[in-house]
Each structure stands twice: as structure tokens, then as C-alpha cells.
Amino acid sequence: MFIDKAKLFVKAGKGGDGCLSFLREKFRPFGGPNGGNGGRGGDVIIVGDENLKTLLDLQRHSHYRAKEGEQGRGNNCYGKSAENLVIKVPLGTIVKKNGAIIQDITKHHQEIIVAAGGRGGRGNASFKSSKNTAPRISESGQPGEECTVELELKLIADVGIIGYPNAGKSTFLAKISQARPKIADYPFTTLSPNLGVVHLYDKTLVFADIPGLIDGAASGRGLGHDFLRHIERTKIILHIVDAFGYGNKNAYSTYLAINKELKKYSEKLAKKLQVVAINKIDIPSSEKAIKMFKKKGKKVFPISAANNTGVKSVSEEIYKKIKTVKEEVPAEIKSAHYKYEPEFAIRKKGNVFEITGRKIIDLVAMTNFKELESARRFQNILKKIGIDQRLKEEGVKTGDTVKVGNYEFSYEE
């Protein structure tokens, strides 16, 4: 099954906890602290894989969590960093966070970190100083990042085959390649794009058979948005027109209608080079359509995809045109803009004082409150950066609740 959209919920690994340990050896009563640091948590990385063609597996399995780093140990042993969690996606996948494009995966093994693992907590050996030679302080590991990632696949093909339903697009693809799309004599036989590899002289081209477009496709009618998206990356368009039209439209009217939908969807799409082929010329009275196009001054190639008539001429024209097309530029990636954020902010609601700020939230998460010395260090840092003073200015009283991240404290003078 061809799936071209997926939403993932990812969480990077937490860093390993630092170790609180002291050297204990015979004849060395004051061996000192030897607790090692924890290992780094695993990142969540999205990687391009040329062997994948769909996002089906990612739609079925949408939650991903990287492993945590190992805890530090005594004797100054550092914990092992966790392996990164790799999520493979097809080439042509656009990666979005918060609606903004952060990467356009167009190459094999191209990668991007979508959630960074937390750093390992420090063991008590890292806190040793001339003032505190035997610290009973260790840090918990930093929590890993978590976020929602949107994936959108746009097929990477050289030639996009478009046209109304039942115009003969799949038949044409089957004739020029080893692709075996479903072919039948009713509309909407093709429900998802089919790819075929075609060898033309010194070039190997990928053709994409796009399911039939109808009026209103640019507005999403008939899954129009889902199909039109896949034409955006193609270098050239092969527009196959049924010589007998579609519904109450004649051949030329269907040609105009499709181009109107392309323009509605994207001006860039409407400007792509097109090769127009009129199909089903093996059926009597099909010449009327050819005359109509020539009367309008349009260059067309009469073909019968079923009988392989004229297919070679169309292929040669595509070969000539595609040599003049410049390489596609990857989707625009918005640069990261770092705006200044205060170190902390305090929001009062009744007798609850909520402190926000990335640094403070990480400090709370990494403080080991089971150790009195670690708790005191936490209080000293709050005083040093001015939080204690700001709380007093906001009117905090003994017994009020101070909330930081997922932790709540009772304030005391």
C-alpha cells in the first residue's frame, strides 16, 4: 500500500544518572569521591533510504522512544551512551516540526536529528573541589527532547504522467518499463502513484504514473492534493489525453481543465515542460482530437498505448526535453531563528508560583533531592540567579506552592 503522510511522536533517551560513590580500599581511609558520570541518552534520527517507497510502516508504528544512557558507576567509571534510534524514510520525504520544514530528505543516508538525547548526569567526583573534598552531590540524567514530527512524501521522479481517469497512463507506463500497474477499462483503476524505470539512450529515467485528476483536484477533490503533490518534484510532465475526452468534455477541454488545476495548485507546477500525447488513435474517429489540437497550435504526439503505436516518438521527445531541464532545488528549509528568552519567568496564580525557563526545568530534573547536599546546591543556585529574590518581590509566603516543571515545592523562609 502506498502511504505518503505520517505523523510521529518521538522521544529521545534520558541521560544516565551520575554515581555517588567513595573509594574504599584498605589502608586508604580517605580515598575520596569516585562516582562516574552517566552516559548520554540516544538521539532520534531520521535517515533517507533509497530502498523504501512508502511511509506505510511509519503510519502503523507512530511512537518512537530512544534508549536511556547507562548510569555512572564507582571507580570513576562512566556510563555507556545509548545508541541512537534511527527511523528510515523514503527519498523525497519532507520533515516538519511545528509546521515548518526542517529537512528535505533527497539523498541516500541523508539524516537529521529530530530529538536530541539528554546529557548524562555528573557523578560526585565531578563536584570535588578544594572547599568540598568529599561531596555528596550527584546529578540525575537530563531528560531527552520529545516532539511531534510530520512526514510528507513527494515522489522523486523525472517524468510525471498525468491525465484524466482512464486516459491510458498505466498502459503507457507498462509499455515503456517493467512496471506492472493495475490496468482495467474503468475510471480510477490507479489509486496510488506507480513508478517505472525507463532506459533511454544514456539516461535512466523514473516515470511516475499519477492517478487520474479531475475538476477540482487543486481544491482536494478526488484526493487531488495527495496526487498533485507528487508532480511537484518531476522535471517534466507527460500529459496523456484521451482522444474521446472524459464525460461531457472533449479531448481539448480535458487538456485545458487539467492545466487549470495545475495552475490553481501551484504556479511552478503550471510552468513545467509538458509533452502532450493523444491516446487511443487506433479507434476510428480519433483523428478529430488531433486536428483540434493542431488547430490550436499545440504540438501533440498521436499514440496508441495499447498497440505500442507512437510510444517511441514520445519517449524520444521526453529524452530531448529532459536534457534541457535544470536539477530540482530541494524544498526551502527555514533557518532557525534564536530569539532571546529570559533565564526564568514567574507566573502567579493564587498561592501557586510557577517558574518557567529551560535551564531551571533541566536543573530541577537533574537534581537528586534524596541527597541533602544536592538539595542545598539547588537552593543556592536559585538564590544566585535571583529566583529567591524575585519570588519575594512577587509576594510569596511560607507555605505557598512553588511549581517548576513537574515538581512542586512548599516555600519556606
PDB file of N, CA and C in Angstrom, residues 216-220 224-233 258-273:
ATOM      1  N   GLY A 216     -11.447  20.230  -9.968  1.00  0.00           N
ATOM      2  CA  GLY A 216     -11.438  20.494  -8.528  1.00  0.00           C
ATOM      3  C   GLY A 216     -10.300  19.802  -7.807  1.00  0.00           C
ATOM      4  N   ALA A 217      -9.368  19.196  -8.557  1.00  0.00           N
ATOM      5  CA  ALA A 217      -8.245  18.482  -7.931  1.00  0.00           C
ATOM      6  C   ALA A 217      -7.414  19.403  -7.052  1.00  0.00           C
ATOM      7  N   ALA A 218      -7.219  20.651  -7.509  1.00  0.00           N
ATOM      8  CA  ALA A 218      -6.410  21.611  -6.742  1.00  0.00           C
ATOM      9  C   ALA A 218      -7.046  21.950  -5.407  1.00  0.00           C
ATOM     10  N   SER A 219      -8.366  21.745  -5.312  1.00  0.00           N
ATOM     11  CA  SER A 219      -9.085  22.011  -4.060  1.00  0.00           C
ATOM     12  C   SER A 219      -9.213  20.757  -3.214  1.00  0.00           C
ATOM     13  N   GLY A 220      -8.612  19.667  -3.692  1.00  0.00           N
ATOM     14  CA  GLY A 220      -8.635  18.425  -2.924  1.00  0.00           C
ATOM     15  C   GLY A 220      -9.647  17.420  -3.402  1.00  0.00           C
ATOM     16  N   GLY A 224      -7.173  15.091  -4.896  1.00  0.00           N
ATOM     17  CA  GLY A 224      -6.328  15.900  -5.771  1.00  0.00           C
ATOM     18  C   GLY A 224      -5.048  16.381  -5.129  1.00  0.00           C
ATOM     19  N   HIS A 225      -5.139  16.893  -3.887  1.00  0.00           N
ATOM     20  CA  HIS A 225      -3.938  17.400  -3.218  1.00  0.00           C
ATOM     21  C   HIS A 225      -2.905  16.296  -3.050  1.00  0.00           C
ATOM     22  N   ASP A 226      -3.384  15.092  -2.695  1.00  0.00           N
ATOM     23  CA  ASP A 226      -2.469  13.979  -2.476  1.00  0.00           C
ATOM     24  C   ASP A 226      -1.731  13.607  -3.756  1.00  0.00           C
ATOM     25  N   PHE A 227      -2.405  13.707  -4.898  1.00  0.00           N
ATOM     26  CA  PHE A 227      -1.790  13.325  -6.165  1.00  0.00           C
ATOM     27  C   PHE A 227      -0.932  14.445  -6.748  1.00  0.00           C
ATOM     28  N   LEU A 228      -1.438  15.673  -6.701  1.00  0.00           N
ATOM     29  CA  LEU A 228      -0.703  16.801  -7.285  1.00  0.00           C
ATOM     30  C   LEU A 228       0.645  17.014  -6.602  1.00  0.00           C
ATOM     31  N   ARG A 229       0.709  16.686  -5.326  1.00  0.00           N
ATOM     32  CA  ARG A 229       1.948  16.870  -4.576  1.00  0.00           C
ATOM     33  C   ARG A 229       3.106  16.098  -5.207  1.00  0.00           C
ATOM     34  N   HIS A 230       2.790  14.932  -5.770  1.00  0.00           N
ATOM     35  CA  HIS A 230       3.841  14.079  -6.322  1.00  0.00           C
ATOM     36  C   HIS A 230       4.363  14.563  -7.672  1.00  0.00           C
ATOM     37  N   ILE A 231       3.657  15.490  -8.303  1.00  0.00           N
ATOM     38  CA  ILE A 231       4.129  16.019  -9.586  1.00  0.00           C
ATOM     39  C   ILE A 231       5.145  17.138  -9.353  1.00  0.00           C
ATOM     40  N   GLU A 232       5.130  17.724  -8.156  1.00  0.00           N
ATOM     41  CA  GLU A 232       5.956  18.902  -7.881  1.00  0.00           C
ATOM     42  C   GLU A 232       7.446  18.670  -8.119  1.00  0.00           C
ATOM     43  N   ARG A 233       7.929  17.467  -7.824  1.00  0.00           N
ATOM     44  CA  ARG A 233       9.365  17.194  -7.951  1.00  0.00           C
ATOM     45  C   ARG A 233       9.767  16.751  -9.361  1.00  0.00           C
ATOM     46  N   ILE A 258      -7.160  20.152 -16.980  1.00  0.00           N
ATOM     47  CA  ILE A 258      -6.042  19.651 -16.167  1.00  0.00           C
ATOM     48  C   ILE A 258      -5.019  20.757 -15.918  1.00  0.00           C
ATOM     49  N   ASN A 259      -4.696  21.518 -16.969  1.00  0.00           N
ATOM     50  CA  ASN A 259      -3.720  22.604 -16.812  1.00  0.00           C
ATOM     51  C   ASN A 259      -4.237  23.706 -15.895  1.00  0.00           C
ATOM     52  N   LYS A 260      -5.546  23.891 -15.894  1.00  0.00           N
ATOM     53  CA  LYS A 260      -6.157  24.868 -14.987  1.00  0.00           C
ATOM     54  C   LYS A 260      -5.958  24.428 -13.537  1.00  0.00           C
ATOM     55  N   GLU A 261      -6.127  23.127 -13.288  1.00  0.00           N
ATOM     56  CA  GLU A 261      -5.941  22.600 -11.935  1.00  0.00           C
ATOM     57  C   GLU A 261      -4.477  22.706 -11.502  1.00  0.00           C
ATOM     58  N   LEU A 262      -3.553  22.469 -12.430  1.00  0.00           N
ATOM     59  CA  LEU A 262      -2.128  22.596 -12.108  1.00  0.00           C
ATOM     60  C   LEU A 262      -1.798  24.018 -11.682  1.00  0.00           C
ATOM     61  N   LYS A 263      -2.352  24.985 -12.409  1.00  0.00           N
ATOM     62  CA  LYS A 263      -2.080  26.395 -12.109  1.00  0.00           C
ATOM     63  C   LYS A 263      -2.688  26.803 -10.774  1.00  0.00           C
ATOM     64  N   LYS A 264      -3.887  26.285 -10.486  1.00  0.00           N
ATOM     65  CA  LYS A 264      -4.540  26.589  -9.203  1.00  0.00           C
ATOM     66  C   LYS A 264      -3.695  26.070  -8.041  1.00  0.00           C
ATOM     67  N   TYR A 265      -3.142  24.898  -8.221  1.00  0.00           N
ATOM     68  CA  TYR A 265      -2.368  24.274  -7.144  1.00  0.00           C
ATOM     69  C   TYR A 265      -1.027  24.968  -6.948  1.00  0.00           C
ATOM     70  N   SER A 266      -0.344  25.264  -8.067  1.00  0.00           N
ATOM     71  CA  SER A 266       0.986  25.872  -7.967  1.00  0.00           C
ATOM     72  C   SER A 266       1.384  26.476  -9.305  1.00  0.00           C
ATOM     73  N   GLU A 267       1.819  27.731  -9.249  1.00  0.00           N
ATOM     74  CA  GLU A 267       2.280  28.404 -10.470  1.00  0.00           C
ATOM     75  C   GLU A 267       3.512  27.681 -11.029  1.00  0.00           C
ATOM     76  N   LYS A 268       4.328  27.187 -10.130  1.00  0.00           N
ATOM     77  CA  LYS A 268       5.532  26.456 -10.532  1.00  0.00           C
ATOM     78  C   LYS A 268       5.169  25.188 -11.298  1.00  0.00           C
ATOM     79  N   LEU A 269       4.111  24.525 -10.845  1.00  0.00           N
ATOM     80  CA  LEU A 269       3.658  23.295 -11.489  1.00  0.00           C
ATOM     81  C   LEU A 269       3.158  23.572 -12.901  1.00  0.00           C
ATOM     82  N   ALA A 270       2.443  24.679 -13.050  1.00  0.00           N
ATOM     83  CA  ALA A 270       1.880  25.040 -14.354  1.00  0.00           C
ATOM     84  C   ALA A 270       2.962  25.378 -15.373  1.00  0.00           C
ATOM     85  N   LYS A 271       4.139  25.799 -14.899  1.00  0.00           N
ATOM     86  CA  LYS A 271       5.215  26.209 -15.809  1.00  0.00           C
ATOM     87  C   LYS A 271       6.138  25.060 -16.215  1.00  0.00           C
ATOM     88  N   LYS A 272       5.906  23.876 -15.666  1.00  0.00           N
ATOM     89  CA  LYS A 272       6.767  22.744 -16.024  1.00  0.00           C
ATOM     90  C   LYS A 272       6.589  22.375 -17.498  1.00  0.00           C
ATOM     91  N   LEU A 273       7.673  21.916 -18.105  1.00  0.00           N
ATOM     92  CA  LEU A 273       7.610  21.478 -19.503  1.00  0.00           C
ATOM     93  C   LEU A 273       6.646  20.310 -19.645  1.00  0.00           C
TER      94      LEU A 273
END
